PDB file of C-alpha atoms and ligand atoms in Angstrom:
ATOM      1  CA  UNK A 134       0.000   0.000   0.000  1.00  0.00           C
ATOM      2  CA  UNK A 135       1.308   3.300  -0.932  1.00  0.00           C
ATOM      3  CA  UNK A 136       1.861   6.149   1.974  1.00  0.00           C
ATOM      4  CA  UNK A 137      -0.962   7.944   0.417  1.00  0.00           C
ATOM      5  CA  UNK A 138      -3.298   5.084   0.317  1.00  0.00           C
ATOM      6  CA  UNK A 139      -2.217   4.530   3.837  1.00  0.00           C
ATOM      7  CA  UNK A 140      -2.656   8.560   4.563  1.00  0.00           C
ATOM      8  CA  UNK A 141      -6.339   8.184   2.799  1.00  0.00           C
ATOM      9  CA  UNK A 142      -6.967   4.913   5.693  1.00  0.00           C
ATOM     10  CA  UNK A 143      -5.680   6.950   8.511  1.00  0.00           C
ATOM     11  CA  UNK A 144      -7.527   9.923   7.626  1.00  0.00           C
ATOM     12  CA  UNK A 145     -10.675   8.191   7.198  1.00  0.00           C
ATOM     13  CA  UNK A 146     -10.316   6.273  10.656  1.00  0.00           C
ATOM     14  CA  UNK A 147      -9.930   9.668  12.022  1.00  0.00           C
ATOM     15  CA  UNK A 148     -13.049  11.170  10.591  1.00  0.00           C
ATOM     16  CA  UNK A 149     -14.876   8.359  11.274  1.00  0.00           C
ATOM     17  CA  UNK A 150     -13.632   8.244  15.191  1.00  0.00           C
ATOM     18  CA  UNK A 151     -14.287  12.029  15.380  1.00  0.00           C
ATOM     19  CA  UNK A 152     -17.971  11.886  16.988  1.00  0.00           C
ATOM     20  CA  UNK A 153     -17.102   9.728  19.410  1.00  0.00           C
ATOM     21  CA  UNK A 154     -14.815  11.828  20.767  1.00  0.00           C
ATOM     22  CA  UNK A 155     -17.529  14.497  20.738  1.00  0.00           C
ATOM     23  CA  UNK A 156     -19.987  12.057  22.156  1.00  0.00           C
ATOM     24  CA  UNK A 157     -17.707  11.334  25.025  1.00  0.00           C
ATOM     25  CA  UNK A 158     -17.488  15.933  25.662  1.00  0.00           C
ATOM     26  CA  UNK A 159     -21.156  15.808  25.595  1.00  0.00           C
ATOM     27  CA  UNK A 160     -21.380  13.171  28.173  1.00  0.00           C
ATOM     28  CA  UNK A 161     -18.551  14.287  30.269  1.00  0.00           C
ATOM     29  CA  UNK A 162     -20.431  17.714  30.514  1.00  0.00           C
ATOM     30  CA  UNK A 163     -23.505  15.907  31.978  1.00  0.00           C
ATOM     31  CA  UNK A 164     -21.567  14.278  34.338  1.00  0.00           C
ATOM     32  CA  UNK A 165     -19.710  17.301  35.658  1.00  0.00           C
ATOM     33  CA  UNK A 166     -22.761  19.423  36.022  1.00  0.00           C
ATOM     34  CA  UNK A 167     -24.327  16.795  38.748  1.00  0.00           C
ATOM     35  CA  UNK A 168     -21.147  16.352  40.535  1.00  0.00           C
ATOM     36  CA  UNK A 169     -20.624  20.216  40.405  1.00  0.00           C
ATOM     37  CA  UNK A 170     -24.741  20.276  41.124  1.00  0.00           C
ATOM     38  CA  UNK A 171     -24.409  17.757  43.643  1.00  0.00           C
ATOM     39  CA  UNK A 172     -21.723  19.882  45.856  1.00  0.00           C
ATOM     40  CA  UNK A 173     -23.234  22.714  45.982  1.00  0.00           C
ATOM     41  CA  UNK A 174     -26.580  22.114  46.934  1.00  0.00           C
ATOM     42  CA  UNK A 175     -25.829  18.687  49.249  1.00  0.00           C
ATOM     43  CA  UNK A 176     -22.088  19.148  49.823  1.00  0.00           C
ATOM     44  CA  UNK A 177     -21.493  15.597  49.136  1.00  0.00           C
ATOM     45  CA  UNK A 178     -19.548  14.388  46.116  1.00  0.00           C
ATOM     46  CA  UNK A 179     -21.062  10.631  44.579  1.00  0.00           C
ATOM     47  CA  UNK A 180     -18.147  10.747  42.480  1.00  0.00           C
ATOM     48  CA  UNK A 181     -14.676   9.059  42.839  1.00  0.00           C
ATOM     49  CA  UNK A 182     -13.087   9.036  39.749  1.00  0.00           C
ATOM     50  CA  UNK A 183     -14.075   9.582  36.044  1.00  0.00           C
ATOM     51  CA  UNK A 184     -12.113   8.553  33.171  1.00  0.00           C
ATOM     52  CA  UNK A 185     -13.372   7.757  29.373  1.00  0.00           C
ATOM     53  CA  UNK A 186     -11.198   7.130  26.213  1.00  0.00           C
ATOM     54  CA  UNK A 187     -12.517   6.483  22.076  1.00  0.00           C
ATOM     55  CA  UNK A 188     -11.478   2.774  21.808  1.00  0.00           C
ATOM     56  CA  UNK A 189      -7.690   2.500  20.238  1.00  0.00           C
ATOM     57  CA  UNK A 190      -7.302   1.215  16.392  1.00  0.00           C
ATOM     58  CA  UNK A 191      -5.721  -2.139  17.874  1.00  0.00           C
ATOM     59  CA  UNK A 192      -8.640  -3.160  20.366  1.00  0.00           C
ATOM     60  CA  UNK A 193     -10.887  -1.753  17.531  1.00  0.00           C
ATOM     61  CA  UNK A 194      -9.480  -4.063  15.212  1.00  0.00           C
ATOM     62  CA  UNK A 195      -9.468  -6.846  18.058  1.00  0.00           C
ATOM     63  CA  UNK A 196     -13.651  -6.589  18.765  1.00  0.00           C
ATOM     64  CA  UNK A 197     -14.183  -6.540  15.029  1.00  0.00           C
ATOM     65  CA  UNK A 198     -12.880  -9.644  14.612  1.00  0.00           C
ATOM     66  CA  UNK A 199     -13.912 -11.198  17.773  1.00  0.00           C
ATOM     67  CA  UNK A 200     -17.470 -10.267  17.134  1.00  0.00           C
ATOM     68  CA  UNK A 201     -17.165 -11.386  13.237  1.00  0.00           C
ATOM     69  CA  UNK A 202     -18.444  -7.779  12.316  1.00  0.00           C
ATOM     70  CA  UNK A 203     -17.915  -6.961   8.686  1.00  0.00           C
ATOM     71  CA  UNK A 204     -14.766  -4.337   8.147  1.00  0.00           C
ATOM     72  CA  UNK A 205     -16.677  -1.798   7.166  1.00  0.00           C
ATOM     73  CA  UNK A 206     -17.583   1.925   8.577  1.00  0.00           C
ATOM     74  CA  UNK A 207     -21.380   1.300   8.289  1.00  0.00           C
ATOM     75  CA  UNK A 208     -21.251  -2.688  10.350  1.00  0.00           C
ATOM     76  CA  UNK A 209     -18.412  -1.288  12.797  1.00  0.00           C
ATOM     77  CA  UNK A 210     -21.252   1.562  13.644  1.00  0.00           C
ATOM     78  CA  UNK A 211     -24.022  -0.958  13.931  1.00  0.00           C
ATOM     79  CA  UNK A 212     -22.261  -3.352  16.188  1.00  0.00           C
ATOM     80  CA  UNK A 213     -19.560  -1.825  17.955  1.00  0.00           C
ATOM     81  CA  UNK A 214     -21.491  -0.225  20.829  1.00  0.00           C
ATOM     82  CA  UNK A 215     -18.563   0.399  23.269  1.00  0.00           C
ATOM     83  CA  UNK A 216     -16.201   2.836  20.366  1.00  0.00           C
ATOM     84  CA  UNK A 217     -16.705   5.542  23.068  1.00  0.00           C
ATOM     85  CA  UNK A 218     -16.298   4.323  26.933  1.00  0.00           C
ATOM     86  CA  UNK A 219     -16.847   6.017  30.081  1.00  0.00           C
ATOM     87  CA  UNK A 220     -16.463   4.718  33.014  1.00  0.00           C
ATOM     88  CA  UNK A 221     -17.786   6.203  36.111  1.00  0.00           C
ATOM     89  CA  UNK A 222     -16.170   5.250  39.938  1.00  0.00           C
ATOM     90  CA  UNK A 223     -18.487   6.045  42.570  1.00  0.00           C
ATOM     91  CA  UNK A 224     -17.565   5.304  46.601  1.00  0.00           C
ATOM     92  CA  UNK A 225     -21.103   2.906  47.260  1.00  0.00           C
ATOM     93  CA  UNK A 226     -23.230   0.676  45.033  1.00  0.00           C
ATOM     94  CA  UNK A 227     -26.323   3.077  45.890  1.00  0.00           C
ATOM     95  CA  UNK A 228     -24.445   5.997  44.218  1.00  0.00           C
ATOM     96  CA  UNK A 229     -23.859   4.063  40.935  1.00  0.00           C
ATOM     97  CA  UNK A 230     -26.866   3.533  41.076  1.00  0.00           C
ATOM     98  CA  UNK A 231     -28.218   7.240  41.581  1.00  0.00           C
ATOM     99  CA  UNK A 232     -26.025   8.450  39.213  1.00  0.00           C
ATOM    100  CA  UNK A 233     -27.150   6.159  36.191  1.00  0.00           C
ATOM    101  CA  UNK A 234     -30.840   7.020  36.930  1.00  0.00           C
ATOM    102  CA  UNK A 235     -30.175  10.527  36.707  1.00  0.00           C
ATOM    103  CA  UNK A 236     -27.758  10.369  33.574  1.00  0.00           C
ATOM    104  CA  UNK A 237     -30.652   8.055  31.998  1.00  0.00           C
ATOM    105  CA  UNK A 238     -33.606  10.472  32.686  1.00  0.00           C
ATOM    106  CA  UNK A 239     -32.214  13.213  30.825  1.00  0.00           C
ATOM    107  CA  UNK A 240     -34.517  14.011  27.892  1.00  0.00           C
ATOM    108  CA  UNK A 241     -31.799  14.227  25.539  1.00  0.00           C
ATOM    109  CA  UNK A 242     -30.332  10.786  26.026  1.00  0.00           C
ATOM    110  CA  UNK A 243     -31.731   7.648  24.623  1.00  0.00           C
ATOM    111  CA  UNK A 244     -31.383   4.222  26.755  1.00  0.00           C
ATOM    112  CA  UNK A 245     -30.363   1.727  23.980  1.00  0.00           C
ATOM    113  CA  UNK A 246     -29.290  -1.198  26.014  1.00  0.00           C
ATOM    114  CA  UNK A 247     -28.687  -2.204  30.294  1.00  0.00           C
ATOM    115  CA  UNK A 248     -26.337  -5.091  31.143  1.00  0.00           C
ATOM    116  CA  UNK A 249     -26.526  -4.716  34.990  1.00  0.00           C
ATOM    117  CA  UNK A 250     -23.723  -7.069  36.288  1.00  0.00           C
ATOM    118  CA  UNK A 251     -23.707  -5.661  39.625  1.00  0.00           C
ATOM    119  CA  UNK A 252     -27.102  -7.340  40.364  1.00  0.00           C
ATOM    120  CA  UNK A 253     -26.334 -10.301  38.097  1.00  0.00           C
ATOM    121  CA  UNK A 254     -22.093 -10.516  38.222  1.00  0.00           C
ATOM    122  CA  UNK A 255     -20.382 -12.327  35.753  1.00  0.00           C
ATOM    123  CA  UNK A 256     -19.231 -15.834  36.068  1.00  0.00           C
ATOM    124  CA  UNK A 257     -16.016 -14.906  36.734  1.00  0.00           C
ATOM    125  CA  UNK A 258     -16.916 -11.979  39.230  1.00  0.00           C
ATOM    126  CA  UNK A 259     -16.879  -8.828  37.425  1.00  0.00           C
ATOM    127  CA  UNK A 260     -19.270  -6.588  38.303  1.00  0.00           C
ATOM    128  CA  UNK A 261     -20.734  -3.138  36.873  1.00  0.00           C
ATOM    129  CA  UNK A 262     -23.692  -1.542  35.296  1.00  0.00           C
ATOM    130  CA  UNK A 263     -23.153  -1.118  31.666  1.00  0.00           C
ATOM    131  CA  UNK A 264     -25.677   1.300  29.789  1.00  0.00           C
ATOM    132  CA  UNK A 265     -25.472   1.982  26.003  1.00  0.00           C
ATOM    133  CA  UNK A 266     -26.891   5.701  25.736  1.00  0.00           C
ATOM    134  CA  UNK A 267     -27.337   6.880  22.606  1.00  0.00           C
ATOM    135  CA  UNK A 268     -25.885  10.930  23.182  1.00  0.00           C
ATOM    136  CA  UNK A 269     -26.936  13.963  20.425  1.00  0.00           C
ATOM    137  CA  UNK A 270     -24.096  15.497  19.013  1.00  0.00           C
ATOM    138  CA  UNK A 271     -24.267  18.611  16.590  1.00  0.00           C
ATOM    139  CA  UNK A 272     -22.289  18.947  13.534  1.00  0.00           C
ATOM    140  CA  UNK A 273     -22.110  21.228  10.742  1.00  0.00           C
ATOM    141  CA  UNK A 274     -23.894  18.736   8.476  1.00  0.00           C
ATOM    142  CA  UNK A 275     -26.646  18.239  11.365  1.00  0.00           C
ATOM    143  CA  UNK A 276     -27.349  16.196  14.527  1.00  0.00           C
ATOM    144  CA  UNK A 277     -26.063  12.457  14.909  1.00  0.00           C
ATOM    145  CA  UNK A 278     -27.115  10.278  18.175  1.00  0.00           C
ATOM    146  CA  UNK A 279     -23.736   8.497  19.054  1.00  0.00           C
ATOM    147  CA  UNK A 280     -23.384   5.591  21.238  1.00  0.00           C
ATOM    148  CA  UNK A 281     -21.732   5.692  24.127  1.00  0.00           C
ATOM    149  CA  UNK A 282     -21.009   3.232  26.519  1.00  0.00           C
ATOM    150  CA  UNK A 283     -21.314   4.301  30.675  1.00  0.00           C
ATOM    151  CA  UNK A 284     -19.783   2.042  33.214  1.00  0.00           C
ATOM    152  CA  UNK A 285     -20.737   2.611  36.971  1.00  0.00           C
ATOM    153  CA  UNK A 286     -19.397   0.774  39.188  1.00  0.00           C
ATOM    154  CA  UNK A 287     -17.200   0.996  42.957  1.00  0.00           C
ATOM    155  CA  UNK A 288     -13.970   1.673  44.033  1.00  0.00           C
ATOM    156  CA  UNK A 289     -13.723  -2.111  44.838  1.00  0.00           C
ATOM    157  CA  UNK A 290     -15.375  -3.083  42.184  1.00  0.00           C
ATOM    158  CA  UNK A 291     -12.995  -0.771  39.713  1.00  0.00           C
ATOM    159  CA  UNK A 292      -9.664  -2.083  41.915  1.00  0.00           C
ATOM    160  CA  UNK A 293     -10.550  -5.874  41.109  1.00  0.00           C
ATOM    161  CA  UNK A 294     -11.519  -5.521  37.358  1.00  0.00           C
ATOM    162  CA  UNK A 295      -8.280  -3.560  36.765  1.00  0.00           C
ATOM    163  CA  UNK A 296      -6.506  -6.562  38.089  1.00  0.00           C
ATOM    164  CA  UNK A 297      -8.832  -8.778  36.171  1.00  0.00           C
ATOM    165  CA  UNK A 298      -7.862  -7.255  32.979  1.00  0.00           C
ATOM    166  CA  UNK A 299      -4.354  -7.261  33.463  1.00  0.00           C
ATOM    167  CA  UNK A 300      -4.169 -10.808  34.773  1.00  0.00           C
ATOM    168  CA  UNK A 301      -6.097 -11.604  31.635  1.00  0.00           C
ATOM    169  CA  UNK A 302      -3.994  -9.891  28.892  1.00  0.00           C
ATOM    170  CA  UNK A 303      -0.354 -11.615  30.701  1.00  0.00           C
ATOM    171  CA  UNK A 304      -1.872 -14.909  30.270  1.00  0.00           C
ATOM    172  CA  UNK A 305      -2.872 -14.092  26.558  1.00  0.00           C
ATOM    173  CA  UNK A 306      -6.725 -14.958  28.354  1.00  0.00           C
ATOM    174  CA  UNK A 307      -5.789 -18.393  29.369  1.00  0.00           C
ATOM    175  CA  UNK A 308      -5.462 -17.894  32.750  1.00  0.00           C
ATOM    176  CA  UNK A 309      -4.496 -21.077  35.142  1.00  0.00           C
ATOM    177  CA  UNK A 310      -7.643 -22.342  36.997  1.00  0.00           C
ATOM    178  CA  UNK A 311      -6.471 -22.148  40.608  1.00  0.00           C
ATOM    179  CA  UNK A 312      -6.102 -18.365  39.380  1.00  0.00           C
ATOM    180  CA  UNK A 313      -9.616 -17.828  38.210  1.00  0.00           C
ATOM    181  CA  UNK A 314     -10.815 -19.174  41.304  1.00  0.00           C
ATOM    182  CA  UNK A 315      -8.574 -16.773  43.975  1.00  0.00           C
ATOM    183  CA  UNK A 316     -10.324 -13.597  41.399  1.00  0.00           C
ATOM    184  CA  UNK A 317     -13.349 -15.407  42.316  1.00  0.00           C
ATOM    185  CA  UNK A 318     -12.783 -15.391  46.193  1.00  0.00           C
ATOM    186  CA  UNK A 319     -11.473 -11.343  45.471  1.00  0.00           C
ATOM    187  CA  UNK A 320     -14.974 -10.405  44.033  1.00  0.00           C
ATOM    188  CA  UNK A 321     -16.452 -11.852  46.932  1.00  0.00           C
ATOM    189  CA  UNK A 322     -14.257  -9.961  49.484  1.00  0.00           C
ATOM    190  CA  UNK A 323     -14.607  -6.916  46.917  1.00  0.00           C
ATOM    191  CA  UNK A 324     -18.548  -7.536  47.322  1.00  0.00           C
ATOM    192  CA  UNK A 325     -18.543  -7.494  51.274  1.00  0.00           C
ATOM    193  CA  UNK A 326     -16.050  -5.059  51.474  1.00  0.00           C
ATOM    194  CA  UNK A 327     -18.509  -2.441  49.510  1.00  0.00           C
ATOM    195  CA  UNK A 328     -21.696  -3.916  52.034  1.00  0.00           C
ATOM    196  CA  UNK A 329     -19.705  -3.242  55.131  1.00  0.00           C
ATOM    197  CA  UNK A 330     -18.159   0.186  53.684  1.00  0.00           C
ATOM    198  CA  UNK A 331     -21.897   1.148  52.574  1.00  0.00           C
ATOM    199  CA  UNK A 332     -23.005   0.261  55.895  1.00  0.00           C
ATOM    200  CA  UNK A 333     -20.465   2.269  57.822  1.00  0.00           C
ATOM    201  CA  UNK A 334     -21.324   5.258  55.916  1.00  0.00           C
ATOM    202  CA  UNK A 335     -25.016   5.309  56.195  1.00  0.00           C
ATOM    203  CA  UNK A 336     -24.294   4.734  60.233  1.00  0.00           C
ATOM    204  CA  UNK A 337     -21.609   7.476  60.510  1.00  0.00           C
ATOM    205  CA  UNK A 338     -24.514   9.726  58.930  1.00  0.00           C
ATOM    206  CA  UNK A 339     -27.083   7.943  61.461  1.00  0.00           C
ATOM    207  CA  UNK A 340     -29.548   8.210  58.115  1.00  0.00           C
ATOM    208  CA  UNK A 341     -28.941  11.356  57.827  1.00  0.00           C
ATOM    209  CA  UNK A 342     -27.199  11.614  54.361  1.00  0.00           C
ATOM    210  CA  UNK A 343     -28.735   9.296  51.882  1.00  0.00           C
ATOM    211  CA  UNK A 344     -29.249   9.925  48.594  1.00  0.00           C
ATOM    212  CA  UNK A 345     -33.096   9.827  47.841  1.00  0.00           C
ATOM    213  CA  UNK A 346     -35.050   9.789  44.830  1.00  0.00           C
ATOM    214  CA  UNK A 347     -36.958  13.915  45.257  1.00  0.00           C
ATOM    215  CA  UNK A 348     -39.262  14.959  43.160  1.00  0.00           C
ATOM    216  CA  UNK A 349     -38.682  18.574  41.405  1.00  0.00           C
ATOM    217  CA  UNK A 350     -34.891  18.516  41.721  1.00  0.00           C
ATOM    218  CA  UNK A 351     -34.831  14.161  41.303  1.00  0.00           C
ATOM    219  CA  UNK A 352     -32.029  13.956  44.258  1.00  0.00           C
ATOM    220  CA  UNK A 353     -31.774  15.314  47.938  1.00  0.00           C
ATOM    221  CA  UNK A 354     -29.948  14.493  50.400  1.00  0.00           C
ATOM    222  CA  UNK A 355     -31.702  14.223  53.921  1.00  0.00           C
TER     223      UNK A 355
HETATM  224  P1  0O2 B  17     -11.866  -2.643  26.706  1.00  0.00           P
HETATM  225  O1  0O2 B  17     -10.396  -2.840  26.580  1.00  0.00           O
HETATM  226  O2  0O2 B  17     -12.276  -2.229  28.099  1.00  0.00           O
HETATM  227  O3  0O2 B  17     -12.450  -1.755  25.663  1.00  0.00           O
HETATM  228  P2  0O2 B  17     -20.990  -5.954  23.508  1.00  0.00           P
HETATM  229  O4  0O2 B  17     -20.065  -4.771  23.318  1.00  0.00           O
HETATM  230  O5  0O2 B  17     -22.050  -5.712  24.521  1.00  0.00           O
HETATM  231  O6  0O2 B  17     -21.579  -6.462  22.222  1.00  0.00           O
HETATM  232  P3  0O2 B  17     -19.127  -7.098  25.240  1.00  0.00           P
HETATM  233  O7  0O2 B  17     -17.881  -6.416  24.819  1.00  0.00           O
HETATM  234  O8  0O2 B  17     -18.943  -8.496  25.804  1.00  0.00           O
HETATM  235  O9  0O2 B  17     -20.121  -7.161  24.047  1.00  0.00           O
HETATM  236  O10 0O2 B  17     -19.944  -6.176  26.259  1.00  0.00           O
HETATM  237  P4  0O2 B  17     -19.873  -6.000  27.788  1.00  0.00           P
HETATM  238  O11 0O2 B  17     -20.108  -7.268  28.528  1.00  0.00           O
HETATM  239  O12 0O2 B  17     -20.816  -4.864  28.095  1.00  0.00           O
HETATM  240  O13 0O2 B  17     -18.362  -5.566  28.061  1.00  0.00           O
HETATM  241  C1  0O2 B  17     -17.887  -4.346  27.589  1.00  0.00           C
HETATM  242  C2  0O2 B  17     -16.720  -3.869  28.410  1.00  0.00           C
HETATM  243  O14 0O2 B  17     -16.933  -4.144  29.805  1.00  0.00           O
HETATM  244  C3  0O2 B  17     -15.403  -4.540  28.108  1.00  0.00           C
HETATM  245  O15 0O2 B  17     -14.841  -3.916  27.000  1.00  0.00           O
HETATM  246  C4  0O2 B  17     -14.635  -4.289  29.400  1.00  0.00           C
HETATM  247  O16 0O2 B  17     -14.215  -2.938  29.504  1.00  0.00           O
HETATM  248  C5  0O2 B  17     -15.711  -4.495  30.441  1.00  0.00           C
HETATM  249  N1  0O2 B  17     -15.794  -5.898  30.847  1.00  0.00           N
HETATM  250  C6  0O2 B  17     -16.778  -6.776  30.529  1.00  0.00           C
HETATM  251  N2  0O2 B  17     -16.550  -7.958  31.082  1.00  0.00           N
HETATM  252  C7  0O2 B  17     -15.398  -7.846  31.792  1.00  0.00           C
HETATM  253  C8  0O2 B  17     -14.664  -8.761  32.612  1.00  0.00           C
HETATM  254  O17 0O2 B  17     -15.011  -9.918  32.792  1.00  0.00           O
HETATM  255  N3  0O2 B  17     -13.530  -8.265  33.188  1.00  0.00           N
HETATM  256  C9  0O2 B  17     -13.104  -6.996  33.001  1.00  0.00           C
HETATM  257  N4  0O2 B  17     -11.979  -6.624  33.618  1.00  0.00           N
HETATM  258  N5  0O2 B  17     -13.782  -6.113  32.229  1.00  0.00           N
HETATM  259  C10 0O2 B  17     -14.911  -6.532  31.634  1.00  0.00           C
HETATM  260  P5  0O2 B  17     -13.803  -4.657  26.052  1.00  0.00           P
HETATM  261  O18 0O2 B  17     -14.083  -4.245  24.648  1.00  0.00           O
HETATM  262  O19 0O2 B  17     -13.805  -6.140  26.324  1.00  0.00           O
HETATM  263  O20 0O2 B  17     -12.405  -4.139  26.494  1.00  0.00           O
END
């Protein structure tokens, strides 16, 4: 392939990437506003951590093949739901919770699919709520919805999928059994450790700061 033909690729990867990226602004905004929102007015922050990246050509490449999706703009768009990630750390379960609720009510974003692994884990322990939302963005030629994916999930739960993924990716995904099983016995301590934490923090509040569901301004704390 010539360096212009291979220019010509590049530059249509990048063109094609380029909403994502502004799907991922869009969403970021809407996140910032409730933890700014959520400070002021209740001076408590829901929010650990935030991060979010467009997927990279090489894990791109990876789910297209994985999935058997045809190499083409057009499939890639239909099927690869996940090109834009966000992932959203909280400090308690109820929180992730709260926060996907009010991320999800907002007029302007469409639900297009819930995988809620924190009620319903994974086999091999990894848990998270997943939400495709389908975000508006406005370009020159006119609106397009773009999917983004939303993770919520815990510290704990964020600490042990890390190590998940990395254990994974050393042993090329074959991973010795007696291995899989001690992850196994870590999502379970992960799992109490984010009961007993959640339960510490409601008692050091004695009730008083939960995060309930209000009616004209959808959250107050009490
Ligand atoms: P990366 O490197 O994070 O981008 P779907 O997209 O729904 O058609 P998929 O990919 O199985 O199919 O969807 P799912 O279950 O919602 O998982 C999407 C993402 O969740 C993954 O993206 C991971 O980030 C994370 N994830 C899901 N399962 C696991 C798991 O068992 N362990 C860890 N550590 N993370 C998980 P990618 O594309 O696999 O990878």
């Amino acid at each position: 392939m010539s360096p212009t033909q291979l220019r010509v690729m590049r530059d249509e990867l990048q063109r094609f990437l380029l909403p994502y990226r502004f799907g991922l602004q869009e969403v970021g905004t809407k996140i910032d506003i409730l933890r700014d929102e959520f400070l002021y007015l209740h001076d408590y922050n829901p929010i650990e951590h935030v991060s979010s990246r467009v997927k990279t050509p090489d894990s791109l490449v990876e789910k297209i093949a994985r999935k058997g999706v045809d190499p083409d703009f057009a499939a890639i768009r239909a099927h690869i739901t996940d090109i834009a990630g966000v992932r959203i750390t909280t400090s308690f379960t109820a929180d992730a919770y709260r926060l996907f609720d009010l991320l999800t009510a907002q007029d302007d974003i469409t639900v297009r699919r819930v995988k809620d692994y924190i009620a319903h884990p994974k086999p091999n322990g990894y848990k998270s709520l997943h939400a495709i939302v389908g975000v508006p963005v406005f370009l020159s030629t006119g609106p397009v919805e773009v999917p983004v994916e939303v993770q919520f999930r815990t510290i704990a739960m964020d600490f042990w999928a890390s190590l998940e993924h990395k254990i994974y990716y050393k042993y090329a995904r074959q991973v010795p059994p007696e291995l899989l099983a001690e992850l196994k016995d870590a999502a379970q301590s992960a799992a109490l450790l984010d009961a007993r934490m959640e339960r510490l923090h409601r008692e050091l509040h004695g009730g008083q700061r939960q995060l309930e569901a209000g009616t004209d301004d959808r959250v107050v704390v009490v």
